Amino acid sequence: MTAEPAGPDELDYLSFVDYAVSEAGARLPEIDADALRLVLTLHRVTSAIVYDLESAVHRPRGLSWPGFRVLFVLWIAGPLESKRVAELSGMSRAAVSALVNTLERDGLVSRRQADHDRRAVQLSLTDTGRETIVGDYHAHNEREQAWATTLDPAERAQLVGLLEKLMAGAATAAAKRRF
Amino acid sequence: MTAEPAGPDELDYLSFVDYAVSEAGARLPEIDADALRLVLTLHRVTSAIVYDLESAVHRPRGLSWPGFRVLFVLWIAGPLESKRVAELSGMSRAAVSALVNTLERDGLVSRRQADHDRRAVQLSLTDTGRETIVGDYHAHNEREQAWATTLDPAERAQLVGLLEKLMAGAATAAAKRRF
DNA sequence: CCATAACAATCAAACCTTTGATTAGTTGTG
DNA sequence: CACAACTAATCAAAGGTTTGATTGTTATGG
């Protein structure tokens, strides 16, 4: 009464994947249903984790998810040109520029002209920015642990390995990448 | 000369993960570096795939990634109340409402009042919407295949299994979820 | 040495997202 | 039956994203 192939009325966010794979496969037999399942599952798991982290950790502390990513990159690889922040965080240069307006207004990041190239802008964390990202990242990591402990260490390593392989394949293939 | 632990100047989107894990682990020994690596890798791989699909497949055909997701849900589980679309696509009801303004303007989706509840709105694909999503999904799936073929069938199954386990753990744990 | 191409950042317009009100309709209970 | 509690959708304000144009600076080849 519950393990039946659910009809469209009993679906939820989780079971939608199975339903979509069987429906799409039945309607378009030429597609690769395994690839559909892989990408759909990957997207849903990642979205759930990001939603959890953003709403439970970052928003309550006054940061957006993109804001967190920029502060994290600056904290790890610190002071950097705007262009490098875009590369390392996976955002466009325009998005970094717009986002830094907010972070600068909030006193977390400062801009200054680079010495060697007057076109470039050097971004640094302010003292407040550094305190913010350290505290924020502690809370972030606790939540990451909560997610990660669902898997035992061997499974975690396996998952990371498979994801890295997937990513490496993309570099080889002609995937459209920002960098 | 290349496999050295890269300094901040030689980093790129891919190698940033290793650098971040070692830097964060060194600065904050109390954190769980494995969990950091897992979430960071998962997010970067997924973002790369979504960016590829959106920019190579959907935008050129006039759809945004969120627009694609809504059309896909309606195509698979078709006509649905707005609330159900939000649940199945993982968006907020407000986001669906705003997005459907665009999709309706473009003639892909139609709204009508539900019979059984005058508050509810029933969403359906128009004929154009159905043609659009079928053609679009064919192109989408070809790209999905290109990504998926990096892994052999056993690896793909393993990856999906690990992701499902991760997701199931979240339902159990107190992860903050939309649904 | 100077014109042209390349490049860094920002701007602009259009779109999507979030949270928190608001509006309208439904349901349950005394 | 009336009223309170709840629910569906939309609105509003603030923020973030994209692509493509613009502005200013640097590099290059004739």
Short mmCIF file of C-alpha atoms (C1' of nucleotides) in Angstrom, two decimals:
data_model
loop_
_atom_site.label_atom_id
_atom_site.label_comp_id
_atom_site.label_asym_id
_atom_site.label_seq_id
_atom_site.Cartn_x
_atom_site.Cartn_y
_atom_site.Cartn_z
CA MET A 1 0.00 0.00 0.00
CA THR A 2 3.01 2.29 0.17
CA ALA A 3 5.77 0.74 -1.96
CA GLU A 4 3.49 0.88 -5.00
CA PRO A 5 4.56 3.02 -7.94
CA ALA A 6 3.03 6.25 -6.64
CA GLY A 7 0.63 8.10 -8.91
CA PRO A 8 1.01 11.82 -9.46
CA ASP A 9 -1.17 12.62 -6.46
CA GLU A 10 1.02 11.04 -3.79
CA LEU A 11 4.32 12.39 -5.08
CA ASP A 12 6.66 14.50 -3.06
CA TYR A 13 10.04 16.14 -3.69
CA LEU A 14 11.85 12.86 -3.05
CA SER A 15 9.69 10.38 -4.91
CA PHE A 16 9.32 12.68 -7.91
CA VAL A 17 12.67 11.46 -9.22
CA ASP A 18 11.50 7.85 -9.59
CA TYR A 19 8.26 8.93 -11.16
CA ALA A 20 9.99 11.26 -13.61
CA VAL A 21 12.46 8.57 -14.64
CA SER A 22 9.73 6.06 -15.38
CA GLU A 23 7.40 8.55 -17.06
CA ALA A 24 10.05 10.19 -19.22
CA GLY A 25 11.50 6.80 -20.12
CA ALA A 26 8.09 5.51 -21.16
CA ARG A 27 7.18 8.56 -23.22
CA LEU A 28 10.57 9.04 -24.87
CA PRO A 29 12.20 5.61 -25.13
CA GLU A 30 15.22 7.08 -26.90
CA ILE A 31 16.46 9.02 -23.88
CA ASP A 32 19.03 7.83 -21.35
CA ALA A 33 17.00 7.36 -18.19
CA ASP A 34 20.08 6.67 -16.07
CA ALA A 35 21.56 10.02 -16.97
CA LEU A 36 18.25 11.69 -16.10
CA ARG A 37 18.23 10.01 -12.71
CA LEU A 38 21.82 10.95 -12.00
CA VAL A 39 21.48 14.64 -12.80
CA LEU A 40 18.09 15.01 -11.16
CA THR A 41 19.24 13.33 -7.96
CA LEU A 42 22.45 15.33 -7.85
CA HIS A 43 20.57 18.58 -8.29
CA ARG A 44 17.97 17.78 -5.65
CA VAL A 45 20.41 16.67 -2.99
CA THR A 46 22.61 19.70 -3.54
CA SER A 47 19.67 22.09 -3.50
CA ALA A 48 18.44 20.59 -0.25
CA ILE A 49 21.84 20.99 1.38
CA VAL A 50 22.30 24.55 0.15
CA TYR A 51 18.79 25.50 1.23
CA ASP A 52 19.45 24.05 4.66
CA LEU A 53 22.78 25.83 5.08
CA GLU A 54 21.54 29.14 3.79
CA SER A 55 18.33 29.26 5.80
CA ALA A 56 19.62 27.68 9.00
CA VAL A 57 23.13 29.15 9.17
CA HIS A 58 23.79 32.13 6.93
CA ARG A 59 20.56 34.14 6.68
CA PRO A 60 20.08 34.25 10.45
CA ARG A 61 23.58 35.73 10.66
CA GLY A 62 22.90 38.32 8.00
CA LEU A 63 24.72 36.67 5.08
CA SER A 64 23.35 35.39 1.79
CA TRP A 65 24.72 32.18 0.30
CA PRO A 66 26.62 34.07 -2.42
CA GLY A 67 27.90 36.51 0.19
CA PHE A 68 29.18 33.59 2.23
CA ARG A 69 30.95 32.14 -0.81
CA VAL A 70 32.80 35.38 -1.51
CA LEU A 71 33.85 35.85 2.11
CA PHE A 72 34.99 32.24 2.26
CA VAL A 73 37.17 32.60 -0.83
CA LEU A 74 38.71 35.80 0.52
CA TRP A 75 39.28 34.20 3.89
CA ILE A 76 41.00 31.15 2.40
CA ALA A 77 42.98 32.75 -0.42
CA GLY A 78 42.79 36.29 0.79
CA PRO A 79 43.40 39.47 -0.65
CA LEU A 80 42.56 38.85 -4.29
CA GLU A 81 41.67 40.78 -7.39
CA SER A 82 38.00 40.85 -8.22
CA LYS A 83 38.62 38.71 -11.27
CA ARG A 84 40.28 35.99 -9.18
CA VAL A 85 37.39 35.99 -6.72
CA ALA A 86 35.06 35.38 -9.65
CA GLU A 87 37.19 32.49 -10.89
CA LEU A 88 37.57 30.84 -7.50
CA SER A 89 33.98 31.27 -6.40
CA GLY A 90 32.47 30.29 -9.75
CA MET A 91 30.61 33.55 -10.28
CA SER A 92 30.70 36.01 -13.16
CA ARG A 93 32.73 39.18 -12.74
CA ALA A 94 29.55 41.22 -12.96
CA ALA A 95 27.99 39.19 -10.16
CA VAL A 96 31.03 39.69 -7.95
CA SER A 97 30.97 43.40 -8.64
CA ALA A 98 27.31 43.68 -7.68
CA LEU A 99 27.67 41.46 -4.64
CA VAL A 100 30.69 43.36 -3.33
CA ASN A 101 28.55 46.52 -3.30
CA THR A 102 26.49 44.88 -0.57
CA LEU A 103 29.43 43.38 1.29
CA GLU A 104 31.26 46.70 1.22
CA ARG A 105 28.18 48.57 2.42
CA ASP A 106 27.92 46.10 5.30
CA GLY A 107 31.57 46.69 6.20
CA LEU A 108 32.75 43.13 5.49
CA VAL A 109 34.94 43.65 2.44
CA SER A 110 37.01 46.58 1.20
CA ARG A 111 37.98 47.57 -2.34
CA ARG A 112 41.17 49.29 -3.39
CA GLN A 113 42.86 49.86 -6.70
CA ALA A 114 45.61 47.36 -7.48
CA ASP A 115 49.15 48.74 -7.69
CA HIS A 116 50.32 46.94 -10.81
CA ASP A 117 47.21 47.50 -12.94
CA ARG A 118 44.92 50.46 -12.56
CA ARG A 119 42.02 48.55 -14.09
CA ALA A 120 42.07 45.91 -11.38
CA VAL A 121 40.42 46.09 -7.96
CA GLN A 122 41.94 44.36 -4.95
CA LEU A 123 39.40 42.90 -2.52
CA SER A 124 40.19 42.23 1.15
CA LEU A 125 38.28 41.21 4.23
CA THR A 126 37.89 43.92 6.83
CA ASP A 127 38.48 42.95 10.45
CA THR A 128 34.74 42.62 10.87
CA GLY A 129 34.62 40.53 7.72
CA ARG A 130 37.21 38.13 9.09
CA GLU A 131 35.42 37.75 12.42
CA THR A 132 32.16 37.22 10.58
CA ILE A 133 33.42 34.49 8.28
CA VAL A 134 35.21 32.61 11.05
CA GLY A 135 32.14 32.52 13.28
CA ASP A 136 29.86 31.81 10.38
CA TYR A 137 32.02 29.04 9.04
CA HIS A 138 32.08 27.28 12.38
CA ALA A 139 28.30 27.08 12.33
CA HIS A 140 28.37 26.12 8.67
CA ASN A 141 30.76 23.27 9.32
CA GLU A 142 28.65 21.89 12.16
CA ARG A 143 25.77 21.62 9.76
CA GLU A 144 28.02 20.07 7.11
CA GLN A 145 28.97 17.45 9.66
CA ALA A 146 25.33 16.70 10.38
CA TRP A 147 24.84 15.97 6.68
CA ALA A 148 28.09 14.09 6.23
CA THR A 149 27.63 11.73 9.17
CA THR A 150 24.83 10.03 7.27
CA LEU A 151 27.66 8.32 5.39
CA ASP A 152 30.49 6.38 6.95
CA PRO A 153 34.04 7.52 6.16
CA ALA A 154 34.52 5.01 3.35
CA GLU A 155 31.27 6.05 1.70
CA ARG A 156 32.19 9.71 1.98
CA ALA A 157 35.52 9.10 0.30
CA GLN A 158 33.79 7.08 -2.39
CA LEU A 159 31.27 9.84 -3.02
CA VAL A 160 33.95 12.51 -3.25
CA GLY A 161 35.94 10.30 -5.61
CA LEU A 162 32.99 9.78 -7.92
CA LEU A 163 32.18 13.49 -7.94
CA GLU A 164 35.79 14.35 -8.76
CA LYS A 165 35.76 11.89 -11.60
CA LEU A 166 32.58 13.45 -12.93
CA MET A 167 34.13 16.89 -12.74
CA ALA A 168 37.36 15.79 -14.38
CA GLY A 169 35.38 14.26 -17.24
CA ALA A 170 33.78 17.62 -17.85
CA ALA A 171 37.12 19.32 -18.23
CA THR A 172 37.91 16.80 -20.93
CA ALA A 173 34.53 16.84 -22.62
CA ALA A 174 33.23 19.97 -24.30
CA ALA A 175 31.11 21.09 -21.37
CA LYS A 176 30.33 24.73 -21.40
CA ARG A 177 32.24 26.19 -18.51
CA ARG A 178 32.71 29.64 -17.19
CA PHE A 179 36.47 29.08 -16.91
CA MET B 1 56.68 21.36 -10.44
CA THR B 2 52.95 20.94 -10.96
CA ALA B 3 51.76 18.41 -8.40
CA GLU B 4 53.05 20.63 -5.61
CA PRO B 5 50.50 22.02 -3.15
CA ALA B 6 49.54 25.05 -5.23
CA GLY B 7 49.85 28.45 -3.63
CA PRO B 8 46.97 30.93 -3.85
CA ASP B 9 48.26 32.29 -7.13
CA GLU B 10 47.97 29.14 -9.21
CA LEU B 11 44.55 28.12 -7.94
CA ASP B 12 41.55 27.56 -10.17
CA TYR B 13 37.94 26.54 -9.59
CA LEU B 14 38.93 22.88 -9.34
CA SER B 15 42.03 23.03 -7.18
CA PHE B 16 40.48 25.53 -4.79
CA VAL B 17 38.76 22.67 -2.97
CA ASP B 18 42.04 21.01 -1.95
CA TYR B 19 43.52 24.31 -0.93
CA ALA B 20 40.46 25.28 1.11
CA VAL B 21 40.42 21.95 2.89
CA SER B 22 44.05 22.20 3.91
CA GLU B 23 43.91 25.90 4.83
CA ALA B 24 40.69 25.71 6.81
CA GLY B 25 41.86 22.54 8.52
CA ALA B 26 45.13 24.19 9.51
CA ARG B 27 43.54 27.38 10.79
CA LEU B 28 40.61 25.78 12.60
CA PRO B 29 41.74 22.33 13.71
CA GLU B 30 38.40 21.67 15.39
CA ILE B 31 36.42 21.54 12.15
CA ASP B 32 35.57 18.41 10.17
CA ALA B 33 37.64 18.77 7.01
CA ASP B 34 36.02 15.75 5.36
CA ALA B 35 32.60 17.29 5.66
CA LEU B 36 33.95 20.50 4.17
CA ARG B 37 35.39 18.62 1.24
CA LEU B 38 32.19 16.69 0.65
CA VAL B 39 29.87 19.67 0.60
CA LEU B 40 32.23 21.89 -1.35
CA THR B 41 32.80 19.24 -4.02
CA LEU B 42 29.12 18.43 -4.28
CA HIS B 43 28.24 22.07 -4.70
CA ARG B 44 30.91 22.73 -7.31
CA VAL B 45 30.10 19.71 -9.46
CA THR B 46 26.39 20.46 -9.38
CA SER B 47 26.90 24.13 -10.18
CA ALA B 48 29.10 23.23 -13.13
CA ILE B 49 26.48 20.85 -14.52
CA VAL B 50 23.63 23.29 -14.03
CA TYR B 51 25.64 26.11 -15.58
CA ASP B 52 26.44 23.92 -18.56
CA LEU B 53 22.84 22.82 -19.06
CA GLU B 54 21.39 26.26 -18.63
CA SER B 55 23.82 28.09 -20.88
CA ALA B 56 24.23 25.43 -23.56
CA VAL B 57 20.69 24.05 -23.73
CA HIS B 58 18.00 26.16 -22.14
CA ARG B 59 18.95 29.82 -22.58
CA PRO B 60 19.56 29.42 -26.31
CA ARG B 61 16.02 28.04 -26.56
CA GLY B 62 14.53 30.87 -24.57
CA LEU B 63 14.07 29.11 -21.23
CA SER B 64 15.64 29.85 -17.87
CA TRP B 65 16.70 26.98 -15.63
CA PRO B 66 13.79 27.60 -13.21
CA GLY B 67 11.42 27.86 -16.19
CA PHE B 68 12.66 24.50 -17.42
CA ARG B 69 12.09 22.94 -14.01
CA VAL B 70 8.48 24.08 -13.87
CA LEU B 71 7.71 22.95 -17.41
CA PHE B 72 9.36 19.60 -16.69
CA VAL B 73 7.25 19.03 -13.57
CA LEU B 74 4.07 19.93 -15.44
CA TRP B 75 5.04 17.71 -18.34
CA ILE B 76 5.73 14.71 -16.08
CA ALA B 77 2.96 15.08 -13.52
CA GLY B 78 0.79 17.41 -15.52
CA PRO B 79 -1.94 19.57 -14.71
CA LEU B 80 -1.24 20.48 -11.12
CA GLU B 81 -2.17 23.08 -8.58
CA SER B 82 0.38 25.81 -8.10
CA LYS B 83 1.10 24.54 -4.62
CA ARG B 84 1.93 21.06 -5.93
CA VAL B 85 4.26 22.51 -8.55
CA ALA B 86 6.12 24.30 -5.76
CA GLU B 87 6.42 21.07 -3.75
CA LEU B 88 7.57 18.93 -6.66
CA SER B 89 9.98 21.46 -8.12
CA GLY B 90 11.44 22.51 -4.78
CA MET B 91 10.53 26.17 -5.11
CA SER B 92 8.54 28.44 -2.82
CA ARG B 93 4.95 29.19 -3.74
CA ALA B 94 5.84 32.83 -4.24
CA ALA B 95 8.60 31.89 -6.66
CA VAL B 96 6.24 29.68 -8.68
CA SER B 97 3.70 32.46 -8.78
CA ALA B 98 6.25 34.95 -10.11
CA LEU B 99 7.78 32.50 -12.55
CA VAL B 100 4.42 31.51 -13.98
CA ASN B 101 3.83 35.16 -14.86
CA THR B 102 6.69 34.86 -17.33
CA LEU B 103 5.74 31.40 -18.59
CA GLU B 104 2.14 32.49 -19.08
CA ARG B 105 3.21 35.65 -20.92
CA ASP B 106 5.33 33.47 -23.20
CA GLY B 107 2.35 31.22 -23.89
CA LEU B 108 3.86 28.07 -22.36
CA VAL B 109 1.64 27.60 -19.31
CA SER B 110 -1.97 28.50 -18.57
CA ARG B 111 -3.66 29.29 -15.28
CA ARG B 112 -7.24 28.52 -14.36
CA GLN B 113 -9.16 28.49 -11.13
CA ALA B 114 -9.52 25.03 -9.60
CA ASP B 115 -13.06 23.61 -9.38
CA HIS B 116 -12.94 22.23 -5.88
CA ASP B 117 -11.26 25.22 -4.19
CA ARG B 118 -11.60 28.75 -5.46
CA ARG B 119 -8.35 29.80 -3.82
CA ALA B 120 -6.31 27.29 -5.80
CA VAL B 121 -4.92 27.79 -9.30
CA GLN B 122 -4.59 24.89 -11.70
CA LEU B 123 -1.53 25.08 -13.96
CA SER B 124 -1.33 23.30 -17.32
CA LEU B 125 1.04 23.23 -20.25
CA THR B 126 -0.28 24.85 -23.40
CA ASP B 127 0.26 22.99 -26.67
CA THR B 128 3.24 25.23 -27.31
CA GLY B 129 4.49 24.51 -23.82
CA ARG B 130 4.33 20.77 -24.42
CA GLU B 131 6.20 21.03 -27.72
CA THR B 132 8.76 23.26 -26.08
CA ILE B 133 9.50 20.98 -23.16
CA VAL B 134 9.72 17.85 -25.31
CA GLY B 135 12.22 19.39 -27.72
CA ASP B 136 14.09 21.07 -24.93
CA TYR B 137 14.28 17.95 -22.84
CA HIS B 138 15.73 15.97 -25.72
CA ALA B 139 18.62 18.41 -25.93
CA HIS B 140 18.90 18.46 -22.16
CA ASN B 141 19.15 14.69 -21.99
CA GLU B 142 21.87 14.55 -24.62
CA ARG B 143 23.93 16.84 -22.45
CA GLU B 144 23.12 14.79 -19.37
CA GLN B 145 24.43 11.76 -21.20
CA ALA B 146 27.66 13.55 -22.04
CA TRP B 147 28.20 14.16 -18.34
CA ALA B 148 27.05 10.73 -17.22
CA THR B 149 29.25 8.76 -19.61
CA THR B 150 32.28 9.86 -17.63
CA LEU B 151 31.22 7.16 -15.19
CA ASP B 152 30.59 3.53 -16.06
CA PRO B 153 27.15 2.08 -15.23
CA ALA B 154 28.28 0.61 -11.92
CA GLU B 155 29.79 3.89 -10.81
CA ARG B 156 26.68 5.77 -11.79
CA ALA B 157 24.52 3.45 -9.74
CA GLN B 158 26.91 3.77 -6.84
CA LEU B 159 26.83 7.56 -7.03
CA VAL B 160 23.04 7.67 -7.15
CA GLY B 161 22.89 5.27 -4.22
CA LEU B 162 25.19 7.40 -2.11
CA LEU B 163 23.26 10.55 -2.95
CA GLU B 164 19.98 8.89 -2.04
CA LYS B 165 21.43 7.78 1.26
CA LEU B 166 22.58 11.33 1.95
CA MET B 167 19.12 12.65 1.16
CA ALA B 168 17.39 10.04 3.27
CA GLY B 169 19.61 10.92 6.20
CA ALA B 170 18.45 14.50 5.95
CA ALA B 171 14.81 13.52 6.25
CA THR B 172 15.73 11.76 9.48
CA ALA B 173 18.01 14.45 10.82
CA ALA B 174 16.70 17.89 11.66
CA ALA B 175 17.73 19.48 8.38
CA LYS B 176 15.82 22.58 7.56
CA ARG B 177 13.68 21.69 4.59
CA ARG B 178 11.07 23.49 2.61
CA PHE B 179 8.77 20.45 2.77
"C1'" DC C 1 54.86 55.57 -31.52
"C1'" DC C 2 50.55 54.99 -32.26
"C1'" DA C 3 46.30 52.59 -33.69
"C1'" DT C 4 43.98 48.55 -32.55
"C1'" DA C 5 42.95 44.79 -29.98
"C1'" DA C 6 42.41 42.80 -25.44
"C1'" DC C 7 41.08 43.21 -20.83
"C1'" DA C 8 39.12 44.72 -15.93
"C1'" DA C 9 35.39 46.47 -13.85
"C1'" DT C 10 31.00 48.42 -13.86
"C1'" DC C 11 26.43 49.58 -15.60
"C1'" DA C 12 21.76 48.51 -17.40
"C1'" DA C 13 17.71 45.84 -18.25
"C1'" DA C 14 15.29 41.73 -17.50
"C1'" DC C 15 14.49 37.96 -14.54
"C1'" DC C 16 14.32 35.02 -10.39
"C1'" DT C 17 14.42 34.41 -5.20
"C1'" DT C 18 13.47 35.30 -0.39
"C1'" DT C 19 10.68 36.74 3.63
"C1'" DG C 20 6.85 38.85 5.33
"C1'" DA C 21 2.46 41.13 4.49
"C1'" DT C 22 -2.14 41.00 2.27
"C1'" DT C 23 -6.37 39.22 0.14
"C1'" DA C 24 -9.60 35.85 -0.43
"C1'" DG C 25 -11.72 31.47 0.46
"C1'" DT C 26 -12.30 27.14 3.47
"C1'" DT C 27 -12.75 24.51 7.66
"C1'" DG C 28 -13.65 23.33 12.37
"C1'" DT C 29 -15.81 24.26 16.72
"C1'" DG C 30 -18.65 26.13 20.25
"C1'" DC D 1 -24.56 29.74 12.45
"C1'" DA D 2 -20.67 32.56 13.63
"C1'" DC D 3 -16.13 33.24 14.29
"C1'" DA D 4 -11.49 31.94 14.71
"C1'" DA D 5 -7.85 29.47 12.65
"C1'" DC D 6 -5.91 28.04 8.66
"C1'" DT D 7 -4.64 27.84 3.85
"C1'" DA D 8 -3.77 29.38 -1.35
"C1'" DA D 9 -2.04 32.72 -4.06
"C1'" DT D 10 -0.19 37.05 -4.82
"C1'" DC D 11 2.18 41.33 -3.68
"C1'" DA D 12 6.13 44.18 -2.09
"C1'" DA D 13 10.79 45.23 -1.03
"C1'" DA D 14 15.45 43.93 -1.09
"C1'" DG D 15 18.95 41.26 -3.09
"C1'" DG D 16 21.34 38.32 -6.55
"C1'" DT D 17 21.93 36.54 -11.54
"C1'" DT D 18 22.54 36.91 -16.55
"C1'" DT D 19 24.04 39.00 -21.03
"C1'" DG D 20 25.56 42.74 -23.47
"C1'" DA D 21 27.16 47.59 -23.61
"C1'" DT D 22 30.32 51.06 -21.75
"C1'" DT D 23 34.49 53.16 -19.71
"C1'" DG D 24 39.02 53.27 -18.79
"C1'" DT D 25 43.71 50.94 -18.97
"C1'" DT D 26 47.23 47.96 -20.82
"C1'" DA D 27 49.51 45.37 -24.47
"C1'" DT D 28 50.91 44.71 -29.22
"C1'" DG D 29 52.21 44.86 -34.06
"C1'" DG D 30 53.00 47.73 -38.08
#
